[in-house]
Each structure stands twice: as C-alpha cells, then as structure tokens.
Short mmCIF file of C-alpha atoms and ligand atoms in Angstrom, two decimals:
data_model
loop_
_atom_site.label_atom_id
_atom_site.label_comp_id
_atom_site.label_asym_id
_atom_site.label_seq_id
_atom_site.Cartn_x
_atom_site.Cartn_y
_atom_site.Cartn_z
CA UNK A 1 91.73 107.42 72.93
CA UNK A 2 89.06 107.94 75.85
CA UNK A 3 85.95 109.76 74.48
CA UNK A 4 84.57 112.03 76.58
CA UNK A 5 81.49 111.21 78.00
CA UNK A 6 78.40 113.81 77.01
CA UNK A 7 75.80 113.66 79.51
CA UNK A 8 71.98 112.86 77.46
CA UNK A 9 69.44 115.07 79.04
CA UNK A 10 66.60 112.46 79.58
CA UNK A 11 63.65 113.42 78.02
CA UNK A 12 60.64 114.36 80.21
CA UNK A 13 58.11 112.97 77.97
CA UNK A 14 59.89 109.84 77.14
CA UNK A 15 56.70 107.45 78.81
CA UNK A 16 53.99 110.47 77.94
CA UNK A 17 51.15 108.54 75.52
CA UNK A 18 49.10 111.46 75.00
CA UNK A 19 49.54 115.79 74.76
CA UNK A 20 46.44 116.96 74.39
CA UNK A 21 46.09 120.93 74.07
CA UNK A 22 43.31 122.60 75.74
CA UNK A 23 42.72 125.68 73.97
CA UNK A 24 40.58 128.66 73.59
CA UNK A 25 39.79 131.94 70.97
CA UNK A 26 39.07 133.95 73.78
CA UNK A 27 39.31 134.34 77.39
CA UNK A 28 36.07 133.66 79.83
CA UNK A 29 34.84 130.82 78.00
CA UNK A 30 35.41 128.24 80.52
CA UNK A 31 38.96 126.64 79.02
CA UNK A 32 40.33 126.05 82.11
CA UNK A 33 37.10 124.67 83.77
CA UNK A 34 36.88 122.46 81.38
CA UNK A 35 40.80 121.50 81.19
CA UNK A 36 40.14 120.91 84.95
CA UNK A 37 36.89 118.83 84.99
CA UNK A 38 38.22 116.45 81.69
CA UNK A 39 41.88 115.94 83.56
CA UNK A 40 39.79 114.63 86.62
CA UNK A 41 37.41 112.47 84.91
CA UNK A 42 40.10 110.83 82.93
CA UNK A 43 41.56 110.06 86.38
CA UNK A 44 38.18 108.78 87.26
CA UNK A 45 38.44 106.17 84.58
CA UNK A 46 41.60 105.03 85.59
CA UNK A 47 43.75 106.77 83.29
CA UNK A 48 47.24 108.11 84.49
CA UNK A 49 47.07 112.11 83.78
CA UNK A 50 49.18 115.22 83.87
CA UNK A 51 48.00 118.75 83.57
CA UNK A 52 50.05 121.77 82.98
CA UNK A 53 48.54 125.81 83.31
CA UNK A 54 50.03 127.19 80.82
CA UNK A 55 48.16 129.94 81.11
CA UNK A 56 51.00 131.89 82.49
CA UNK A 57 48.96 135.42 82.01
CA UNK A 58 46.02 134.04 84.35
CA UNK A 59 47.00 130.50 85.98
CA UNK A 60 43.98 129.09 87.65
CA UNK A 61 44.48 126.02 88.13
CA UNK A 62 45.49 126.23 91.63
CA UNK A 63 42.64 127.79 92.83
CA UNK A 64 40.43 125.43 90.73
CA UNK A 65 42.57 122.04 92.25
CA UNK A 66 42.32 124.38 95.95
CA UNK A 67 46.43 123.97 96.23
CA UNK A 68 47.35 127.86 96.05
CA UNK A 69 50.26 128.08 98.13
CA UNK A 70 52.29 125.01 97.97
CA UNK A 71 55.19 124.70 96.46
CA UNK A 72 56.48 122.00 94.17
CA UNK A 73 59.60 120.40 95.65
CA UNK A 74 62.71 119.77 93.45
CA UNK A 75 64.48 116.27 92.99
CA UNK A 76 68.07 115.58 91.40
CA UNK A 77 68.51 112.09 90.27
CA UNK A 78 71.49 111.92 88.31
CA UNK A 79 72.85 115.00 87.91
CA UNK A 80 69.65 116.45 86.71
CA UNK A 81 66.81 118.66 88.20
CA UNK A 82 63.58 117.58 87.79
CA UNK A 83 60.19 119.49 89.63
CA UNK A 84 58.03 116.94 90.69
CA UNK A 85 54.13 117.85 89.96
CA UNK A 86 51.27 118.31 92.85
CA UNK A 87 49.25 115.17 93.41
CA UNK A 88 45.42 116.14 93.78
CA UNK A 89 42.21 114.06 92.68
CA UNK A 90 44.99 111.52 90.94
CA UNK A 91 46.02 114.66 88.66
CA UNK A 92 49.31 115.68 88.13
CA UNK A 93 49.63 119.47 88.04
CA UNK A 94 52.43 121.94 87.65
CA UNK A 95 51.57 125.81 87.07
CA UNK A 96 53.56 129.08 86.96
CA UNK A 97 50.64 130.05 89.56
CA UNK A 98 52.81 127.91 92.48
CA UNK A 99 55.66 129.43 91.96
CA UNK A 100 54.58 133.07 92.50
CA UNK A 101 52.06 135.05 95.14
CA UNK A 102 48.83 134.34 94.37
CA UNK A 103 48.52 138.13 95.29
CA UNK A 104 51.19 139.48 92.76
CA UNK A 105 50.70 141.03 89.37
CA UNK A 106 53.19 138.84 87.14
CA UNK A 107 54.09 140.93 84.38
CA UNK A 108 55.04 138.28 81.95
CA UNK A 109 57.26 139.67 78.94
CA UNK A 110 57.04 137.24 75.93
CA UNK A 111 60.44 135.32 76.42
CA UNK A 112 59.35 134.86 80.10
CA UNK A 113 56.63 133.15 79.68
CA UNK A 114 57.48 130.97 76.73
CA UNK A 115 60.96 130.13 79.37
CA UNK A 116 58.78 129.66 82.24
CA UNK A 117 56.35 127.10 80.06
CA UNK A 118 59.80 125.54 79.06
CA UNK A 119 60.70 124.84 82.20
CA UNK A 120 57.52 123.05 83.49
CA UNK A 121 57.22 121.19 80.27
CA UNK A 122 61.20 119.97 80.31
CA UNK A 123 62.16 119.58 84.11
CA UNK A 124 58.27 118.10 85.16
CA UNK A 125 58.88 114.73 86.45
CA UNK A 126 56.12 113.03 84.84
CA UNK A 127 56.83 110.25 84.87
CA UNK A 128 54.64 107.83 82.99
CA UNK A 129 51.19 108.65 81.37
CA UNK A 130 48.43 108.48 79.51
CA UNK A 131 47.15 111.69 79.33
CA UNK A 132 49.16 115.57 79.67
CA UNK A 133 46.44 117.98 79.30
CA UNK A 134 47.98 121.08 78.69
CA UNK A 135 46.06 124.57 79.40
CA UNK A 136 46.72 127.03 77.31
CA UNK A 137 46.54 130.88 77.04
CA UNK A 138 43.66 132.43 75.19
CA UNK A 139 44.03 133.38 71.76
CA UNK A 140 47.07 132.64 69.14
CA UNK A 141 50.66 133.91 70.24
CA UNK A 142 54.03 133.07 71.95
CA UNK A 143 53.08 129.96 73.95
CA UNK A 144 51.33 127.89 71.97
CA UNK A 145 54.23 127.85 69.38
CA UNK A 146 56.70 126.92 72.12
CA UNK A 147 54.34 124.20 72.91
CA UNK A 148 54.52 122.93 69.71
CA UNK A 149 58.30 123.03 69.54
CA UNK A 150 58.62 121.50 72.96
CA UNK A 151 56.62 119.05 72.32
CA UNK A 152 54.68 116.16 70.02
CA UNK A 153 51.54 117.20 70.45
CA UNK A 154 48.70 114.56 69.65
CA UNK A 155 45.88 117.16 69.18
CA UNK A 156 44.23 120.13 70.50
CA UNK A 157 40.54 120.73 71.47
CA UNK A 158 38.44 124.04 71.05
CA UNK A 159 36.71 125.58 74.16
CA UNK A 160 33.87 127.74 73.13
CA UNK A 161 30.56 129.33 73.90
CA UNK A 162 27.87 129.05 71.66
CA UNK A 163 27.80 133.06 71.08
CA UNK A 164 28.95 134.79 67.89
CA UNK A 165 31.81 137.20 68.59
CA UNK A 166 33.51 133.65 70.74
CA UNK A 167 33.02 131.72 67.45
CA UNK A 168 34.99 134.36 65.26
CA UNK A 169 37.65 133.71 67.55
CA UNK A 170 37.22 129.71 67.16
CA UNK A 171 38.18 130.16 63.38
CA UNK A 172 41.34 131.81 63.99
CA UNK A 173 42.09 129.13 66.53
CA UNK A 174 41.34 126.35 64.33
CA UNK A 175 43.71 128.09 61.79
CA UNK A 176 46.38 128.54 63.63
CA UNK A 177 46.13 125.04 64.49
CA UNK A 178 46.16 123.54 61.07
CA UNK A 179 48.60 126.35 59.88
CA UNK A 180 52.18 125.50 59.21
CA UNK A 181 54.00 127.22 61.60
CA UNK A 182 51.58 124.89 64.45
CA UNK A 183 50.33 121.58 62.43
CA UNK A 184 48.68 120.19 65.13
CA UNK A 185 45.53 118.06 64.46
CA UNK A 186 41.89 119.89 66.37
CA UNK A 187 40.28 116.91 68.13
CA UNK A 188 36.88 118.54 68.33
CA UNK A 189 35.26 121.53 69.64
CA UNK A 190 33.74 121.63 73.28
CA UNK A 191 30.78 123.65 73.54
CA UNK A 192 30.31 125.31 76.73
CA UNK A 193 27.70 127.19 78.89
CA UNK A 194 25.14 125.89 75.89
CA UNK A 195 22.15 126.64 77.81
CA UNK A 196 20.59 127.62 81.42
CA UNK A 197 18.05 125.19 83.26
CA UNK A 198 17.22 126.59 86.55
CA UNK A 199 16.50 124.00 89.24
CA UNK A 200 13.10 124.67 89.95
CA UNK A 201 12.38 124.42 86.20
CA UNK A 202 14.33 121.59 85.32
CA UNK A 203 12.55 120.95 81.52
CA UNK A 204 13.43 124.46 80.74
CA UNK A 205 16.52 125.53 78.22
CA UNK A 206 17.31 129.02 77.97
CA UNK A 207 20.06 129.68 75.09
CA UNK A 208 21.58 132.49 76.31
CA UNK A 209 24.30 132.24 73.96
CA UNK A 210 22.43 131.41 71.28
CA UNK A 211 22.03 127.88 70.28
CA UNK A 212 24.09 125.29 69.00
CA UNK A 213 26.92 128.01 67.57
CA UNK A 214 29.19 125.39 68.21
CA UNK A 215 27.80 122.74 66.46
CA UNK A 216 26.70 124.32 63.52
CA UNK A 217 30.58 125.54 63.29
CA UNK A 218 31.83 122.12 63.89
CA UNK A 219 29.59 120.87 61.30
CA UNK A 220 30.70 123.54 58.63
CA UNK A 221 34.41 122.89 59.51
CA UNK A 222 34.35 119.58 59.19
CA UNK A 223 35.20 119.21 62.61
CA UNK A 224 34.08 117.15 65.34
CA UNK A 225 31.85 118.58 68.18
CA UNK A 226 32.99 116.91 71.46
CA UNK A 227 30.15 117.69 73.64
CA UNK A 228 27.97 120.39 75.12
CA UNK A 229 27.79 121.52 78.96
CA UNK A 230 25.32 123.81 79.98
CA UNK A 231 25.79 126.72 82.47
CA UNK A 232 25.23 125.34 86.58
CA UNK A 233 25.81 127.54 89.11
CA UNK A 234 27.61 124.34 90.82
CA UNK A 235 30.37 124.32 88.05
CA UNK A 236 31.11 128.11 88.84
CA UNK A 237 30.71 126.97 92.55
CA UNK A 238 33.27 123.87 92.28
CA UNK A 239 36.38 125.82 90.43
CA UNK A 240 36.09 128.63 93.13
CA UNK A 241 36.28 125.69 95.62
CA UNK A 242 38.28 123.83 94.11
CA UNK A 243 36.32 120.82 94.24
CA UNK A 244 35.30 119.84 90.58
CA UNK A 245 31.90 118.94 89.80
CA UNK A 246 33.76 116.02 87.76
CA UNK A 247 34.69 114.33 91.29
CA UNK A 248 31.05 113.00 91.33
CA UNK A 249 31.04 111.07 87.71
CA UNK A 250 27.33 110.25 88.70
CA UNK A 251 25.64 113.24 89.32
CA UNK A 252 24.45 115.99 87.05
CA UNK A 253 26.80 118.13 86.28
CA UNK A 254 29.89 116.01 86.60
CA UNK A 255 28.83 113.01 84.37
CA UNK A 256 28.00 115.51 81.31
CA UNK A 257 32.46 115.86 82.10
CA UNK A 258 32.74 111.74 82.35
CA UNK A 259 30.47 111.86 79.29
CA UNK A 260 32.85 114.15 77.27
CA UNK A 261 36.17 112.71 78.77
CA UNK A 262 34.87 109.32 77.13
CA UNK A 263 33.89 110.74 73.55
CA UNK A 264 37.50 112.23 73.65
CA UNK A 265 39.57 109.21 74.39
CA UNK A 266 37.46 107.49 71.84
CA UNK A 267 38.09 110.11 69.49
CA UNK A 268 41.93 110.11 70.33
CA UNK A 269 42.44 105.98 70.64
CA UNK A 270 40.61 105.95 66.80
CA UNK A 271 43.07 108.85 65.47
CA UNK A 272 46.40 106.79 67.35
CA UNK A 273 44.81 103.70 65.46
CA UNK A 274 44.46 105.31 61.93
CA UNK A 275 47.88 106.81 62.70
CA UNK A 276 49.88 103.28 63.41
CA UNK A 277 51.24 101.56 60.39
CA UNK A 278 48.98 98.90 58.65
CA UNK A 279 50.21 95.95 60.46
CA UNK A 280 50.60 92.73 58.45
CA UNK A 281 48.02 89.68 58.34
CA UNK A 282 48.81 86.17 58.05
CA UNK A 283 46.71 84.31 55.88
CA UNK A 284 47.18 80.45 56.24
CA UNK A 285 45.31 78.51 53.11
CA UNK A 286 44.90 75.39 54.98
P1 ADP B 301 38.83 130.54 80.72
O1 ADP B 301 39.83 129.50 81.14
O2 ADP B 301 38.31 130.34 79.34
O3 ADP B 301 39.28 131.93 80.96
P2 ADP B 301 37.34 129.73 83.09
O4 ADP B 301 37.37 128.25 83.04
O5 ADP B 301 38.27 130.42 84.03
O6 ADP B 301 37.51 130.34 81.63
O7 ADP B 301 35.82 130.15 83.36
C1 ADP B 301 35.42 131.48 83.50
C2 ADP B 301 34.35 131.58 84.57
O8 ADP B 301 33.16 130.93 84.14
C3 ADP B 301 34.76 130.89 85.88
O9 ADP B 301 34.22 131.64 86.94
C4 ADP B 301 34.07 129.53 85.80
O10 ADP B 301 33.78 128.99 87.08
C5 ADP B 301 32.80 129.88 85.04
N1 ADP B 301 32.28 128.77 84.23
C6 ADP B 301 32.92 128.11 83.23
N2 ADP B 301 32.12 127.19 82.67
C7 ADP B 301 30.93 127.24 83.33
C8 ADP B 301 29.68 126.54 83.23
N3 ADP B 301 29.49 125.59 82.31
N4 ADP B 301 28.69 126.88 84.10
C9 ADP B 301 28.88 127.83 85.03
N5 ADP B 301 30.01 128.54 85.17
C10 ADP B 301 31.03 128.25 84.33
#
C-alpha cells in the first residue's frame, strides 16, 4: 500500500538560538529604542540577529532602521512561502509597518493582529541565528500570548523609566510574565531615560524621573537590573533618523547600548548554561 505523502511545514525557527522578548508596561518608555539600539549592537559583536515589530498598534521600527517603504519580497522553495526579512546594519527585520502606508490608520481588531504577528513569526525566512529580538506591544494582551504559543521563548526583558506610575505598570508585566498562562523567564529590567546631563554641564545628573525606580524595583523583585541609559537628545535624534546611536559602539551614547547588549548575552549564555543537563565527568584514578 503507497502512503500518502504529508508535506512537514519546516519550522521557521528550526536554527533560531535565542527569542528574546522586548517588552514594556506602558507605551513612551523607549521599548522600541531600545529593542533597536540592543539588536544593532549585538550585530556589532558579531552575533547573527533578527528583529521582529510586533508592535502591530504602533510599528516603528521602520522609521527607526530608515526603511519605510520597502517591501519585503516573497520566496517559495519547496512548495512553501517564506518572506524574507530587510537587511540593515546586519539586522534582520520584518514589521507589519512594511506591509501597510506609513500614512494609514491600521485599525487592528484582536485576531488581526495576533494573525498578522503569526505570519511574520511562521513564514520569516530566518534563517540561522543567534539572536530574534522580538518588539512587543505595550502592556499585557493578545500578542504577547500568541508569542508565547508561537514560539520558545528564552526570556523577556523589562523597558522602563525610572518614574512611579511606569513602575506600577512593570509589576503587572513581570506578572504576566511569570504567570501561567505566559511562563516565560524576565531577563532583567532596562532602565531608561535615568537621568539628563546637558552637554555644556557634563558632571551634572538631573533625575527627572526620579532616581533609580528601576533598580530599587529590580532589587525588591529579585530581579536583575540590566542597565541604565540616560536621556540624549542624540538617541531621540538617531530613531527619527534612523541611524542608531548604537552604530558608533565607541562613543557616548552608543557604548552605554554595547555596554547593555554585553551584560545581556552574559546574562542569557549563564541561564542556557544552568539550563543544559549536568554533563558527565570522567574521573581517571591513575
Ligand atoms: P516605546 O517603544 O516604549 O513606545 P520609543 O522607543 O518609541 O518608546 O520612544 C519614545 C520616544 O522617546 C521616541 O521619540 C524616542 O526617540 C525617545 N527616546 C527613547 N529613549 C530615549 C532616551 N534614552 N533619550 C532620549 N530620547 C529617548
């Protein structure tokens, strides 16, 4: 008897090391700058790296990787579509933003935007890496739980400013996180826009979100604070350009990025280690 055939969807992620969830409590807090500016200075250091905007309500990745307007071409190998990512600063990106006018108001009903993250996650031709980076929406909802059923996440990190009402918000995140439904480990917290030094005064801090919010949290939670980044008018200046401050690992502000990509990969290469099954020693007596 001749058995039919069933054709095995291949699976997108098959040669993907590392998911890492960029996430926020609220909106404005610099998630996606700092999604942007990590994914680059990973690339920096020589690591392969993917990032999807998943932040199908306000996609700015585009604008902050300058490629609004292009289009992602598609490519059928086998019988099977697959969308092949936009190559810029050695990052791969794919975002609901380059598939629709930058101009139009997307009104995204739950189901579509869970399907459209579906889509970028499952037909993305990525190919082999060591790092996705995946951007997600602010807040709890819809998304991230498709993300978590789409995919094995390795472990999320917490954007946040230092202010009060944003660190409310970093609770419920962390929460969700570690809830059942999600069960996804939180890498650490980044604090961001931790303090103002204007040029002409550069010994100066002013806390303008308070001070430290973030790290006192982290420290309460048991959690590990990734790293701080103050508030530069060049960081606002590079995502509107879409030249990331990250591209120059040397100067102030980019190599606070470099700084923080490095404290995460440690932090993720010491959780894959604790995670890997105690390997066997040989002992010889002679
Ligand atoms: P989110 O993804 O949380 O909504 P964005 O990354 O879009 O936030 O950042 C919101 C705004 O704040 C953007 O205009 C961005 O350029 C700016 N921004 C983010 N972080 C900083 C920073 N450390 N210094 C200066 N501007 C920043």
């Amino acid at each position: 008897m001749q058995v039919p055939e069933i054709p095995v969807k291949p699976d997108p992620m098959a040669a993907v090391e590392n998911i890492i969830a960029v996430a926020s409590g609220k909106g404005g807090v610099g998630k996606s700058t700092i999604a942007v500016n990590l994914a680059v200075s990973l690339a920096a250091m020589g690591k392969r790296v993917g990032l999807i905007d998943a932040d199908v309500y306000g996609p700015s990745i585009p604008k902050m990787f300058h490629i609004e307007g292009q289009r992602p071409v598609a490519r059928t190998e086998e019988g099977t579509e697959w969308i092949v990512p936009i190559e810029k600063y050695g990052v791969k990106l794919l975002s609901v933003g380059l598939f629709v006018n930058p101009e139009d108001a997307v009104i995204w009903r739950g189901p579509m935007a869970t399907g459209a993250l579906k889509q970028l996650i499952s037909q993305g031709d990525w190919g082999e890496l060591d790092y996705l980076l995946i951007d997600l929406p602010p807040g709890t909802g819809d998304v991230h739980l498709t993300m978590v059923q789409e995919v094995p996440v390795t472990g999320a990190v917490i954007v946040s400013t230092p202010q009060e009402v944003a660190l409310a918000d970093v609770i419920k995140g962390i929460n969700m996180f570690a809830g059942e439904k999600i069960n996804v480990p939180v890498l650490g917290i980044v604090e961001n826009m931790s303090w103002f030094t204007p040029e002409e005064l550069p010994e100066n801090k002013y806390y303008i979100f308070g001070k430290d919010g973030c790290k006192n949290l982290a420290e309460k939670m048991g959690i590990k604070l990734l790293g701080q980044i103050p508030i530069v008018q060049g960081i606002r200046e590079s995502g509107d350009s879409g030249e990331p401050v990250a591209l120059q690992p040397d100067k102030s502000p980019g190599d606070a990025f470099h700084l923080l990509a490095h404290t995460l990969e440690k932090v993720i290469r010491t959780r894959n280690i604790e995670l890997e099954p105690t390997k066997k020693v040989e002992i010889t007596t002679k």
